[in-house]
Amino acid sequence: MAKSGIGARRSAALEDGGPAYVARRDEIIKAAAHVFRDRGFEATTLRDVAEATDTDRATLYYYVGSKEELLQEIVRQALGQDIATAYTVKRSRASTKDKIAALIEAMVKGYDANYPHMHVYIEDLGRISRQDNEWSTDVIARTREYESIVHSILTKGQRDGTLRKDLPVELCAMALFAHCFGVDRRAPGVTAWDFAASFTLIWICAGMISGPRHILELFQHIAIAP
C-alpha cells in the first residue's frame, strides 16, 4: 500500500510539473545515466542510483517508479538531443559532404556519451516497436523523425551530385546507422570518435560519395576532427 501511495504521489507531482520536482527528477535521471554507464544497465539496481543521488530508495520512488523508467527517460532525452542536432545540421549552409561529416560526428559522439543506455535502446528497438504504451509510441515517432532528417540530407546529396544516385537512400542511411551505432566494441583507451574516424569513411562514404576527390576530402575532414 505504501508503494502504491508513493506511486500516486509521483503521478500527481509529474502532472503538476513543479520546477523543484522537475529539476530534482532531472538530476536523478542524469545520475542514473552515469551509473548505468559505469556498472551496466543489467547490473545496476535502484539502490545504486539512490546512493549516487545521496538519497534513499523510498525517496527515489517519489521521482521514478523503476530502473526501466529511468532508462526510458534517458533514451527519450538522448533522442531529443540527436533530433535537435540533426535539424541544426540540415538547416546549415554547409555542403552535403560537410553535413554528412557533421552527422557522423554527432551520431558517434552522442552514442558514446549515452552508452550503454542507447545501446540497450538500439538492441531492443524491435521489441519497443511492438509495445503499446505512451513511451514506446513516442520513441518510435522520434526515431522515425530522426531517420527522416538523415534521409533528406542524403537525398539532397544525390540531387547535387555529391552522393551516388544508383544507391537507395534508405540503404545508405541504414549503413550509416549500422556503422556509427556499432562502435562500442573497441580497444581500451580508443574513443568512439577515433575508432569511427579510422574506418567509417572507408566502409560507408567511399561507396556513397561521387568521385575520388570528394572521398579524400570527406575522409580527411573526419579523420582530423577533434
PDB file of C-alpha atoms in Angstrom:
ATOM      1  CA  MET A   1       0.000   0.000   0.000  1.00  0.00           C
ATOM      2  CA  ALA A   2       2.841   2.358   0.865  1.00  0.00           C
ATOM      3  CA  LYS A   3       4.412   1.773  -2.524  1.00  0.00           C
ATOM      4  CA  SER A   4       1.079   2.431  -4.194  1.00  0.00           C
ATOM      5  CA  GLY A   5       0.792   5.655  -2.218  1.00  0.00           C
ATOM      6  CA  ILE A   6       4.206   6.753  -3.400  1.00  0.00           C
ATOM      7  CA  GLY A   7       3.177   5.946  -6.947  1.00  0.00           C
ATOM      8  CA  ALA A   8       0.095   8.122  -6.631  1.00  0.00           C
ATOM      9  CA  ARG A   9       2.163  10.982  -5.237  1.00  0.00           C
ATOM     10  CA  ARG A  10       4.687  10.568  -8.050  1.00  0.00           C
ATOM     11  CA  SER A  11       1.969  10.683 -10.700  1.00  0.00           C
ATOM     12  CA  ALA A  12       0.463  13.798  -9.132  1.00  0.00           C
ATOM     13  CA  ALA A  13       3.860  15.516  -8.925  1.00  0.00           C
ATOM     14  CA  LEU A  14       4.636  14.674 -12.555  1.00  0.00           C
ATOM     15  CA  GLU A  15       1.287  16.029 -13.673  1.00  0.00           C
ATOM     16  CA  ASP A  16       1.756  19.192 -11.635  1.00  0.00           C
ATOM     17  CA  GLY A  17       5.252  19.713 -13.059  1.00  0.00           C
ATOM     18  CA  GLY A  18       6.570  21.892 -10.258  1.00  0.00           C
ATOM     19  CA  PRO A  19      10.017  23.384 -11.063  1.00  0.00           C
ATOM     20  CA  ALA A  20      11.715  21.959  -7.954  1.00  0.00           C
ATOM     21  CA  TYR A  21      10.317  18.477  -8.580  1.00  0.00           C
ATOM     22  CA  VAL A  22      11.241  18.518 -12.273  1.00  0.00           C
ATOM     23  CA  ALA A  23      14.773  19.753 -11.518  1.00  0.00           C
ATOM     24  CA  ARG A  24      15.385  17.068  -8.910  1.00  0.00           C
ATOM     25  CA  ARG A  25      13.993  14.367 -11.207  1.00  0.00           C
ATOM     26  CA  ASP A  26      16.316  15.514 -13.980  1.00  0.00           C
ATOM     27  CA  GLU A  27      19.251  15.310 -11.556  1.00  0.00           C
ATOM     28  CA  ILE A  28      18.309  11.724 -10.725  1.00  0.00           C
ATOM     29  CA  ILE A  29      17.959  10.788 -14.403  1.00  0.00           C
ATOM     30  CA  LYS A  30      21.393  12.239 -15.205  1.00  0.00           C
ATOM     31  CA  ALA A  31      22.955  10.484 -12.228  1.00  0.00           C
ATOM     32  CA  ALA A  32      21.341   7.207 -13.297  1.00  0.00           C
ATOM     33  CA  ALA A  33      22.861   7.609 -16.761  1.00  0.00           C
ATOM     34  CA  HIS A  34      26.325   7.751 -15.197  1.00  0.00           C
ATOM     35  CA  VAL A  35      25.620   4.735 -13.006  1.00  0.00           C
ATOM     36  CA  PHE A  36      24.344   2.734 -15.985  1.00  0.00           C
ATOM     37  CA  ARG A  37      27.481   3.687 -17.871  1.00  0.00           C
ATOM     38  CA  ASP A  38      29.799   2.637 -15.044  1.00  0.00           C
ATOM     39  CA  ARG A  39      28.032  -0.537 -13.927  1.00  0.00           C
ATOM     40  CA  GLY A  40      25.982  -1.549 -16.943  1.00  0.00           C
ATOM     41  CA  PHE A  41      22.197  -1.400 -17.116  1.00  0.00           C
ATOM     42  CA  GLU A  42      21.554  -5.014 -16.125  1.00  0.00           C
ATOM     43  CA  ALA A  43      23.894  -4.900 -13.122  1.00  0.00           C
ATOM     44  CA  THR A  44      22.606  -1.577 -11.801  1.00  0.00           C
ATOM     45  CA  THR A  45      19.976  -1.529  -9.052  1.00  0.00           C
ATOM     46  CA  LEU A  46      17.805   1.293  -7.784  1.00  0.00           C
ATOM     47  CA  ARG A  47      19.870   1.143  -4.591  1.00  0.00           C
ATOM     48  CA  ASP A  48      22.935   2.058  -6.684  1.00  0.00           C
ATOM     49  CA  VAL A  49      21.062   5.021  -8.175  1.00  0.00           C
ATOM     50  CA  ALA A  50      19.834   6.098  -4.733  1.00  0.00           C
ATOM     51  CA  GLU A  51      23.387   6.061  -3.382  1.00  0.00           C
ATOM     52  CA  ALA A  52      24.644   8.061  -6.382  1.00  0.00           C
ATOM     53  CA  THR A  53      21.985  10.713  -5.745  1.00  0.00           C
ATOM     54  CA  ASP A  54      22.550  10.752  -1.964  1.00  0.00           C
ATOM     55  CA  THR A  55      19.026   9.657  -1.175  1.00  0.00           C
ATOM     56  CA  ASP A  56      17.169   6.542  -0.043  1.00  0.00           C
ATOM     57  CA  ARG A  57      15.093   4.173  -2.142  1.00  0.00           C
ATOM     58  CA  ALA A  58      11.795   5.310  -0.664  1.00  0.00           C
ATOM     59  CA  THR A  59      12.504   8.904  -1.663  1.00  0.00           C
ATOM     60  CA  LEU A  60      13.748   7.739  -5.071  1.00  0.00           C
ATOM     61  CA  TYR A  61      10.375   6.108  -5.748  1.00  0.00           C
ATOM     62  CA  TYR A  62       8.788   9.519  -5.419  1.00  0.00           C
ATOM     63  CA  TYR A  63      10.624  10.524  -8.601  1.00  0.00           C
ATOM     64  CA  VAL A  64      10.833   7.287 -10.625  1.00  0.00           C
ATOM     65  CA  GLY A  65       8.953   4.017 -10.422  1.00  0.00           C
ATOM     66  CA  SER A  66      11.606   1.630 -11.723  1.00  0.00           C
ATOM     67  CA  LYS A  67      15.008   1.198 -13.315  1.00  0.00           C
ATOM     68  CA  GLU A  68      13.245   0.752 -16.660  1.00  0.00           C
ATOM     69  CA  GLU A  69      11.560   4.133 -16.257  1.00  0.00           C
ATOM     70  CA  LEU A  70      14.958   5.731 -15.753  1.00  0.00           C
ATOM     71  CA  LEU A  71      16.235   4.087 -18.929  1.00  0.00           C
ATOM     72  CA  GLN A  72      13.180   5.269 -20.824  1.00  0.00           C
ATOM     73  CA  GLU A  73      13.672   8.887 -19.767  1.00  0.00           C
ATOM     74  CA  ILE A  74      17.392   8.768 -20.592  1.00  0.00           C
ATOM     75  CA  VAL A  75      16.650   7.419 -24.064  1.00  0.00           C
ATOM     76  CA  ARG A  76      13.880   9.977 -24.613  1.00  0.00           C
ATOM     77  CA  GLN A  77      16.201  12.856 -23.720  1.00  0.00           C
ATOM     78  CA  ALA A  78      19.070  11.478 -25.806  1.00  0.00           C
ATOM     79  CA  LEU A  79      16.829  11.110 -28.847  1.00  0.00           C
ATOM     80  CA  GLY A  80      15.606  14.661 -28.371  1.00  0.00           C
ATOM     81  CA  GLN A  81      19.197  15.919 -28.410  1.00  0.00           C
ATOM     82  CA  ASP A  82      20.014  13.858 -31.506  1.00  0.00           C
ATOM     83  CA  ILE A  83      16.999  15.240 -33.365  1.00  0.00           C
ATOM     84  CA  ALA A  84      17.859  18.830 -32.439  1.00  0.00           C
ATOM     85  CA  THR A  85      21.445  18.338 -33.657  1.00  0.00           C
ATOM     86  CA  ALA A  86      20.295  16.721 -36.901  1.00  0.00           C
ATOM     87  CA  TYR A  87      17.946  19.638 -37.617  1.00  0.00           C
ATOM     88  CA  THR A  88      20.809  22.079 -36.995  1.00  0.00           C
ATOM     89  CA  VAL A  89      22.973  20.171 -39.488  1.00  0.00           C
ATOM     90  CA  LYS A  90      20.174  20.029 -42.066  1.00  0.00           C
ATOM     91  CA  ARG A  91      19.425  23.760 -41.818  1.00  0.00           C
ATOM     92  CA  SER A  92      23.065  24.815 -42.021  1.00  0.00           C
ATOM     93  CA  ARG A  93      24.552  26.297 -45.192  1.00  0.00           C
ATOM     94  CA  ALA A  94      27.293  23.663 -45.228  1.00  0.00           C
ATOM     95  CA  SER A  95      27.940  21.445 -48.244  1.00  0.00           C
ATOM     96  CA  THR A  96      26.491  17.949 -48.323  1.00  0.00           C
ATOM     97  CA  LYS A  97      29.851  16.335 -47.561  1.00  0.00           C
ATOM     98  CA  ASP A  98      30.268  18.602 -44.531  1.00  0.00           C
ATOM     99  CA  LYS A  99      26.735  17.785 -43.396  1.00  0.00           C
ATOM    100  CA  ILE A 100      27.455  14.059 -43.646  1.00  0.00           C
ATOM    101  CA  ALA A 101      30.659  14.583 -41.689  1.00  0.00           C
ATOM    102  CA  ALA A 102      28.722  16.501 -39.023  1.00  0.00           C
ATOM    103  CA  LEU A 103      26.076  13.766 -38.861  1.00  0.00           C
ATOM    104  CA  ILE A 104      28.717  11.056 -38.403  1.00  0.00           C
ATOM    105  CA  GLU A 105      30.414  13.068 -35.684  1.00  0.00           C
ATOM    106  CA  ALA A 106      27.126  13.737 -33.879  1.00  0.00           C
ATOM    107  CA  MET A 107      25.975  10.114 -34.169  1.00  0.00           C
ATOM    108  CA  VAL A 108      29.182   8.614 -32.820  1.00  0.00           C
ATOM    109  CA  LYS A 109      29.785  11.151 -30.079  1.00  0.00           C
ATOM    110  CA  GLY A 110      26.144  11.025 -28.998  1.00  0.00           C
ATOM    111  CA  TYR A 111      26.170   7.230 -28.891  1.00  0.00           C
ATOM    112  CA  ASP A 112      29.421   7.215 -26.940  1.00  0.00           C
ATOM    113  CA  ALA A 113      28.209   9.848 -24.465  1.00  0.00           C
ATOM    114  CA  ASN A 114      24.955   7.968 -23.875  1.00  0.00           C
ATOM    115  CA  TYR A 115      26.362   4.438 -23.754  1.00  0.00           C
ATOM    116  CA  PRO A 116      25.177   1.885 -22.610  1.00  0.00           C
ATOM    117  CA  HIS A 117      21.553   3.085 -22.478  1.00  0.00           C
ATOM    118  CA  MET A 118      21.413   3.970 -26.176  1.00  0.00           C
ATOM    119  CA  HIS A 119      22.913   0.566 -26.920  1.00  0.00           C
ATOM    120  CA  VAL A 120      20.138  -1.062 -24.909  1.00  0.00           C
ATOM    121  CA  TYR A 121      17.570   1.003 -26.838  1.00  0.00           C
ATOM    122  CA  ILE A 122      19.021   0.138 -30.262  1.00  0.00           C
ATOM    123  CA  GLU A 123      19.333  -3.573 -29.463  1.00  0.00           C
ATOM    124  CA  ASP A 124      15.757  -3.649 -28.139  1.00  0.00           C
ATOM    125  CA  LEU A 125      14.165  -1.457 -30.821  1.00  0.00           C
ATOM    126  CA  GLY A 126      12.173  -4.314 -32.333  1.00  0.00           C
ATOM    127  CA  ARG A 127      10.517  -5.168 -29.027  1.00  0.00           C
ATOM    128  CA  ILE A 128       9.913  -1.485 -28.261  1.00  0.00           C
ATOM    129  CA  SER A 129       8.108  -1.020 -31.578  1.00  0.00           C
ATOM    130  CA  ARG A 130       5.679  -3.798 -30.646  1.00  0.00           C
ATOM    131  CA  GLN A 131       4.750  -2.302 -27.294  1.00  0.00           C
ATOM    132  CA  ASP A 132       1.535  -0.372 -26.878  1.00  0.00           C
ATOM    133  CA  ASN A 133       2.305   2.421 -24.441  1.00  0.00           C
ATOM    134  CA  GLU A 134       2.992   6.147 -24.497  1.00  0.00           C
ATOM    135  CA  TRP A 135       6.753   5.828 -24.191  1.00  0.00           C
ATOM    136  CA  SER A 136       7.244   3.300 -26.993  1.00  0.00           C
ATOM    137  CA  THR A 137       4.943   5.299 -29.294  1.00  0.00           C
ATOM    138  CA  ASP A 138       6.911   8.473 -28.580  1.00  0.00           C
ATOM    139  CA  VAL A 139      10.294   6.779 -29.027  1.00  0.00           C
ATOM    140  CA  ILE A 140       9.342   5.186 -32.345  1.00  0.00           C
ATOM    141  CA  ALA A 141       7.984   8.540 -33.576  1.00  0.00           C
ATOM    142  CA  ARG A 142      11.250  10.254 -32.582  1.00  0.00           C
ATOM    143  CA  THR A 143      13.288   7.511 -34.230  1.00  0.00           C
ATOM    144  CA  ARG A 144      11.374   7.920 -37.482  1.00  0.00           C
ATOM    145  CA  GLU A 145      11.731  11.702 -37.288  1.00  0.00           C
ATOM    146  CA  TYR A 146      15.500  11.351 -36.932  1.00  0.00           C
ATOM    147  CA  GLU A 147      15.671   8.884 -39.824  1.00  0.00           C
ATOM    148  CA  SER A 148      13.623  11.272 -41.962  1.00  0.00           C
ATOM    149  CA  ILE A 149      16.091  14.106 -41.352  1.00  0.00           C
ATOM    150  CA  VAL A 150      19.036  11.903 -42.330  1.00  0.00           C
ATOM    151  CA  HIS A 151      17.191  10.687 -45.431  1.00  0.00           C
ATOM    152  CA  SER A 152      16.511  14.269 -46.508  1.00  0.00           C
ATOM    153  CA  ILE A 153      20.200  15.208 -46.196  1.00  0.00           C
ATOM    154  CA  LEU A 154      21.273  12.167 -48.203  1.00  0.00           C
ATOM    155  CA  THR A 155      18.573  12.799 -50.822  1.00  0.00           C
ATOM    156  CA  LYS A 156      19.829  16.356 -51.294  1.00  0.00           C
ATOM    157  CA  GLY A 157      23.320  14.911 -51.685  1.00  0.00           C
ATOM    158  CA  GLN A 158      22.096  12.745 -54.534  1.00  0.00           C
ATOM    159  CA  ARG A 159      20.432  15.715 -56.220  1.00  0.00           C
ATOM    160  CA  ASP A 160      23.546  17.896 -56.038  1.00  0.00           C
ATOM    161  CA  GLY A 161      25.827  15.090 -57.256  1.00  0.00           C
ATOM    162  CA  THR A 162      27.745  14.552 -54.024  1.00  0.00           C
ATOM    163  CA  LEU A 163      26.294  11.086 -53.476  1.00  0.00           C
ATOM    164  CA  ARG A 164      25.877   8.242 -55.923  1.00  0.00           C
ATOM    165  CA  LYS A 165      22.381   8.210 -57.401  1.00  0.00           C
ATOM    166  CA  ASP A 166      22.299   4.468 -58.039  1.00  0.00           C
ATOM    167  CA  LEU A 167      22.207   3.599 -54.314  1.00  0.00           C
ATOM    168  CA  PRO A 168      18.850   3.766 -52.497  1.00  0.00           C
ATOM    169  CA  VAL A 169      18.869   6.471 -49.816  1.00  0.00           C
ATOM    170  CA  GLU A 170      17.340   4.030 -47.333  1.00  0.00           C
ATOM    171  CA  LEU A 171      20.246   1.623 -47.853  1.00  0.00           C
ATOM    172  CA  CYS A 172      22.842   4.384 -47.394  1.00  0.00           C
ATOM    173  CA  ALA A 173      21.131   5.544 -44.217  1.00  0.00           C
ATOM    174  CA  MET A 174      20.953   2.021 -42.829  1.00  0.00           C
ATOM    175  CA  ALA A 175      24.674   1.553 -43.480  1.00  0.00           C
ATOM    176  CA  LEU A 176      25.398   4.865 -41.792  1.00  0.00           C
ATOM    177  CA  PHE A 177      23.362   3.923 -38.712  1.00  0.00           C
ATOM    178  CA  ALA A 178      24.836   0.418 -38.530  1.00  0.00           C
ATOM    179  CA  HIS A 179      28.423   1.616 -38.533  1.00  0.00           C
ATOM    180  CA  CYS A 180      28.020   4.710 -36.388  1.00  0.00           C
ATOM    181  CA  PHE A 181      25.971   2.897 -33.737  1.00  0.00           C
ATOM    182  CA  GLY A 182      28.137  -0.220 -33.702  1.00  0.00           C
ATOM    183  CA  VAL A 183      31.350   1.239 -32.320  1.00  0.00           C
ATOM    184  CA  ASP A 184      31.078   0.119 -28.699  1.00  0.00           C
ATOM    185  CA  ARG A 185      33.466  -2.835 -29.147  1.00  0.00           C
ATOM    186  CA  ARG A 186      36.848  -1.163 -29.352  1.00  0.00           C
ATOM    187  CA  ALA A 187      40.271  -1.437 -27.752  1.00  0.00           C
ATOM    188  CA  PRO A 188      40.754   0.115 -24.286  1.00  0.00           C
ATOM    189  CA  GLY A 189      41.727   3.766 -24.481  1.00  0.00           C
ATOM    190  CA  VAL A 190      40.391   4.245 -28.004  1.00  0.00           C
ATOM    191  CA  THR A 191      37.494   6.701 -28.120  1.00  0.00           C
ATOM    192  CA  ALA A 192      34.422   6.012 -30.188  1.00  0.00           C
ATOM    193  CA  TRP A 193      35.212   9.046 -32.317  1.00  0.00           C
ATOM    194  CA  ASP A 194      38.793   7.932 -33.111  1.00  0.00           C
ATOM    195  CA  PHE A 195      37.604   4.412 -33.826  1.00  0.00           C
ATOM    196  CA  ALA A 196      34.850   5.546 -36.160  1.00  0.00           C
ATOM    197  CA  ALA A 197      37.098   8.056 -37.917  1.00  0.00           C
ATOM    198  CA  SER A 198      39.515   5.268 -38.841  1.00  0.00           C
ATOM    199  CA  PHE A 199      37.031   3.198 -40.821  1.00  0.00           C
ATOM    200  CA  THR A 200      33.635   4.841 -41.264  1.00  0.00           C
ATOM    201  CA  LEU A 201      34.520   6.702 -44.433  1.00  0.00           C
ATOM    202  CA  ILE A 202      36.222   3.694 -45.978  1.00  0.00           C
ATOM    203  CA  TRP A 203      33.248   1.381 -45.461  1.00  0.00           C
ATOM    204  CA  ILE A 204      30.420   3.830 -45.987  1.00  0.00           C
ATOM    205  CA  CYS A 205      31.272   7.101 -47.665  1.00  0.00           C
ATOM    206  CA  ALA A 206      33.826   5.626 -50.065  1.00  0.00           C
ATOM    207  CA  GLY A 207      30.938   3.792 -51.668  1.00  0.00           C
ATOM    208  CA  MET A 208      28.458   6.631 -51.384  1.00  0.00           C
ATOM    209  CA  ILE A 209      30.394   9.723 -52.416  1.00  0.00           C
ATOM    210  CA  SER A 210      30.741  10.531 -56.117  1.00  0.00           C
ATOM    211  CA  GLY A 211      34.334  10.977 -57.298  1.00  0.00           C
ATOM    212  CA  PRO A 212      37.667  10.221 -55.574  1.00  0.00           C
ATOM    213  CA  ARG A 213      38.303  13.881 -54.688  1.00  0.00           C
ATOM    214  CA  HIS A 214      35.153  14.005 -52.583  1.00  0.00           C
ATOM    215  CA  ILE A 215      36.109  10.753 -50.861  1.00  0.00           C
ATOM    216  CA  LEU A 216      39.549  12.063 -49.914  1.00  0.00           C
ATOM    217  CA  GLU A 217      38.259  15.442 -48.735  1.00  0.00           C
ATOM    218  CA  LEU A 218      35.496  13.917 -46.614  1.00  0.00           C
ATOM    219  CA  PHE A 219      37.838  11.320 -45.106  1.00  0.00           C
ATOM    220  CA  GLN A 220      40.372  13.999 -44.206  1.00  0.00           C
ATOM    221  CA  HIS A 221      37.612  16.161 -42.688  1.00  0.00           C
ATOM    222  CA  ILE A 222      36.508  13.294 -40.438  1.00  0.00           C
ATOM    223  CA  ALA A 223      39.943  11.968 -39.583  1.00  0.00           C
ATOM    224  CA  ILE A 224      41.314  15.278 -38.298  1.00  0.00           C
ATOM    225  CA  ALA A 225      38.205  16.245 -36.320  1.00  0.00           C
ATOM    226  CA  PRO A 226      38.854  16.660 -32.584  1.00  0.00           C
TER     227      PRO A 226
END
